[in-house]
Short mmCIF file of C-alpha atoms in Angstrom, two decimals:
data_model
loop_
_atom_site.label_atom_id
_atom_site.label_comp_id
_atom_site.label_asym_id
_atom_site.label_seq_id
_atom_site.Cartn_x
_atom_site.Cartn_y
_atom_site.Cartn_z
CA MET A 1 93.89 70.94 106.91
CA THR A 2 92.26 73.16 109.24
CA GLY A 3 91.08 73.65 112.21
CA ALA A 4 93.22 74.63 115.55
CA GLY A 5 96.56 74.62 114.87
CA ALA A 6 95.61 74.76 110.46
CA GLY A 7 98.13 78.30 108.40
CA PRO A 8 96.99 80.37 106.41
CA GLU A 9 95.68 78.37 104.15
CA PRO A 10 97.23 78.71 100.14
CA GLY A 11 97.02 80.83 97.71
CA PRO A 12 96.83 79.68 93.95
CA ASP A 13 100.73 79.94 93.53
CA GLY A 14 100.30 77.35 96.79
CA GLN A 15 102.11 79.49 99.14
CA PRO A 16 100.16 81.01 102.32
CA GLU A 17 98.84 83.70 101.32
CA GLY A 18 99.10 85.18 104.36
CA GLN A 19 97.30 85.93 108.41
CA PHE A 20 95.90 88.64 109.65
CA GLU A 21 95.62 88.19 113.10
CA ASP A 22 92.58 88.99 116.13
CA HIS A 23 95.09 92.20 116.69
CA GLU A 24 95.67 95.35 114.32
CA GLY A 25 98.01 93.63 112.23
CA TYR A 26 99.48 91.17 109.47
CA SER A 27 101.90 88.81 108.77
CA GLY A 28 102.18 87.45 104.77
CA PRO A 29 102.60 88.11 101.90
CA ALA A 30 103.00 91.83 99.79
CA VAL A 31 104.60 94.53 96.96
CA LEU A 32 106.78 97.43 97.15
CA LEU A 33 106.85 99.72 95.33
CA LEU A 34 109.97 101.30 95.81
CA GLY A 35 111.67 103.33 93.37
CA GLY A 36 109.12 102.83 90.48
CA HIS A 37 109.41 99.14 91.04
CA GLU A 38 106.96 95.99 92.30
CA VAL A 39 109.27 93.95 94.60
CA PRO A 40 107.73 91.21 96.12
CA VAL A 41 108.01 90.31 99.44
CA GLU A 42 106.97 89.37 103.71
CA VAL A 43 105.72 91.46 105.91
CA ASP A 44 104.96 91.88 109.57
CA LEU A 45 102.38 94.59 109.93
CA ARG A 46 100.94 96.85 113.67
CA GLY A 47 98.58 99.32 114.27
CA PHE A 48 97.05 101.96 116.69
CA PHE A 49 94.72 104.81 116.80
CA GLN A 50 97.31 107.62 118.23
CA PRO A 51 93.96 109.90 120.03
CA ILE A 52 96.30 112.70 120.81
CA ASP A 53 97.04 113.46 117.36
CA GLY A 54 93.13 111.20 115.05
CA ARG A 55 95.68 109.24 113.12
CA TYR A 56 96.47 105.73 112.83
CA HIS A 57 99.57 104.62 112.13
CA TRP A 58 101.04 101.90 111.87
CA TYR A 59 104.50 100.22 111.05
CA GLY A 60 106.03 96.65 110.95
CA ARG A 61 109.25 94.83 109.20
CA ILE A 62 110.22 93.89 105.22
CA ALA A 63 111.86 90.56 105.11
CA ALA A 64 115.49 91.14 104.43
CA ASP A 65 115.96 91.80 100.26
CA PRO A 66 118.78 91.89 98.29
CA ARG A 67 116.43 94.61 95.83
CA VAL A 68 114.74 96.88 98.89
CA THR A 69 117.90 97.15 100.20
CA GLY A 70 119.56 97.92 96.31
CA LEU A 71 117.06 100.22 96.16
CA VAL A 72 117.23 102.37 99.10
CA GLU A 73 120.87 103.13 98.66
CA ALA A 74 120.24 103.91 95.26
CA GLY A 75 117.37 106.90 97.70
CA ALA A 76 114.15 105.02 97.51
CA ARG A 77 112.51 105.79 100.94
CA THR A 78 108.62 106.21 100.02
CA ALA A 79 106.76 103.54 99.24
CA ASP A 80 103.69 102.07 98.42
CA LEU A 81 102.98 98.33 100.21
CA ARG A 82 100.13 96.34 99.17
CA THR A 83 97.97 93.81 100.37
CA PRO A 84 95.27 91.04 99.64
CA ALA A 85 93.23 94.00 101.32
CA GLY A 86 94.52 96.89 100.58
CA SER A 87 97.15 99.39 100.26
CA ALA A 88 99.28 102.29 102.01
CA THR A 89 101.98 104.77 101.47
CA GLY A 90 104.98 104.28 104.00
CA SER A 91 108.26 106.02 105.38
CA LEU A 92 111.51 103.15 105.13
CA GLY A 93 113.84 103.62 107.91
CA ASP A 94 117.36 102.30 108.31
CA PRO A 95 117.61 98.76 108.09
CA ASP A 96 117.99 96.20 111.38
CA PRO A 97 120.84 93.70 111.51
CA TRP A 98 119.41 91.32 109.76
CA GLY A 99 118.69 93.76 107.51
CA ARG A 100 114.86 93.85 107.51
CA TYR A 101 113.42 97.48 106.69
CA ARG A 102 111.96 99.45 109.27
CA VAL A 103 107.90 100.60 107.23
CA ALA A 104 105.48 102.68 109.09
CA GLY A 105 102.88 104.82 108.02
CA THR A 106 99.86 107.55 109.21
CA GLY A 107 96.06 106.64 108.05
CA ALA A 108 94.45 104.03 106.53
CA PRO A 109 96.37 100.79 106.92
CA PRO A 110 97.60 97.54 104.00
CA PHE A 111 95.95 95.56 106.30
CA PRO A 112 91.83 95.79 108.17
CA THR A 113 91.80 97.44 111.76
CA ALA A 114 88.79 97.17 114.26
#
C-alpha cells in the first residue's frame, strides 16, 4: 500500500526501513557501534543548526535494549551510529526511566538535513 497514510516500505528483511521526516530527523532502525560491538537498535533522532557556535547539533533516543545497557554499564559512552543515510559519532548519556539512552553529537548527523 502506498500513498497518504501508508507506513514506510519494508526492507529486505520485511521490516520497515525507517522514516526520514519532513523536518530534520530520522526515526527507524540503526546500528550502534559501541565498545567494539555492533548492536542493531531503533532510534528517534532530531537536529538543528546552532548559529552561536556555527555547528549542527543532533540528538535523540535509542530504544531500550539490554545489550546497550550492558555496554554502557561496562564504561562505553562514545559510539558511532549508522542509519541507512550515513553515520556519525555521538555520546551516550544516562538512561531515562524507560531504559532509553540519549545520544547526542555535533557536526554532520547520521541523517539527511535540509
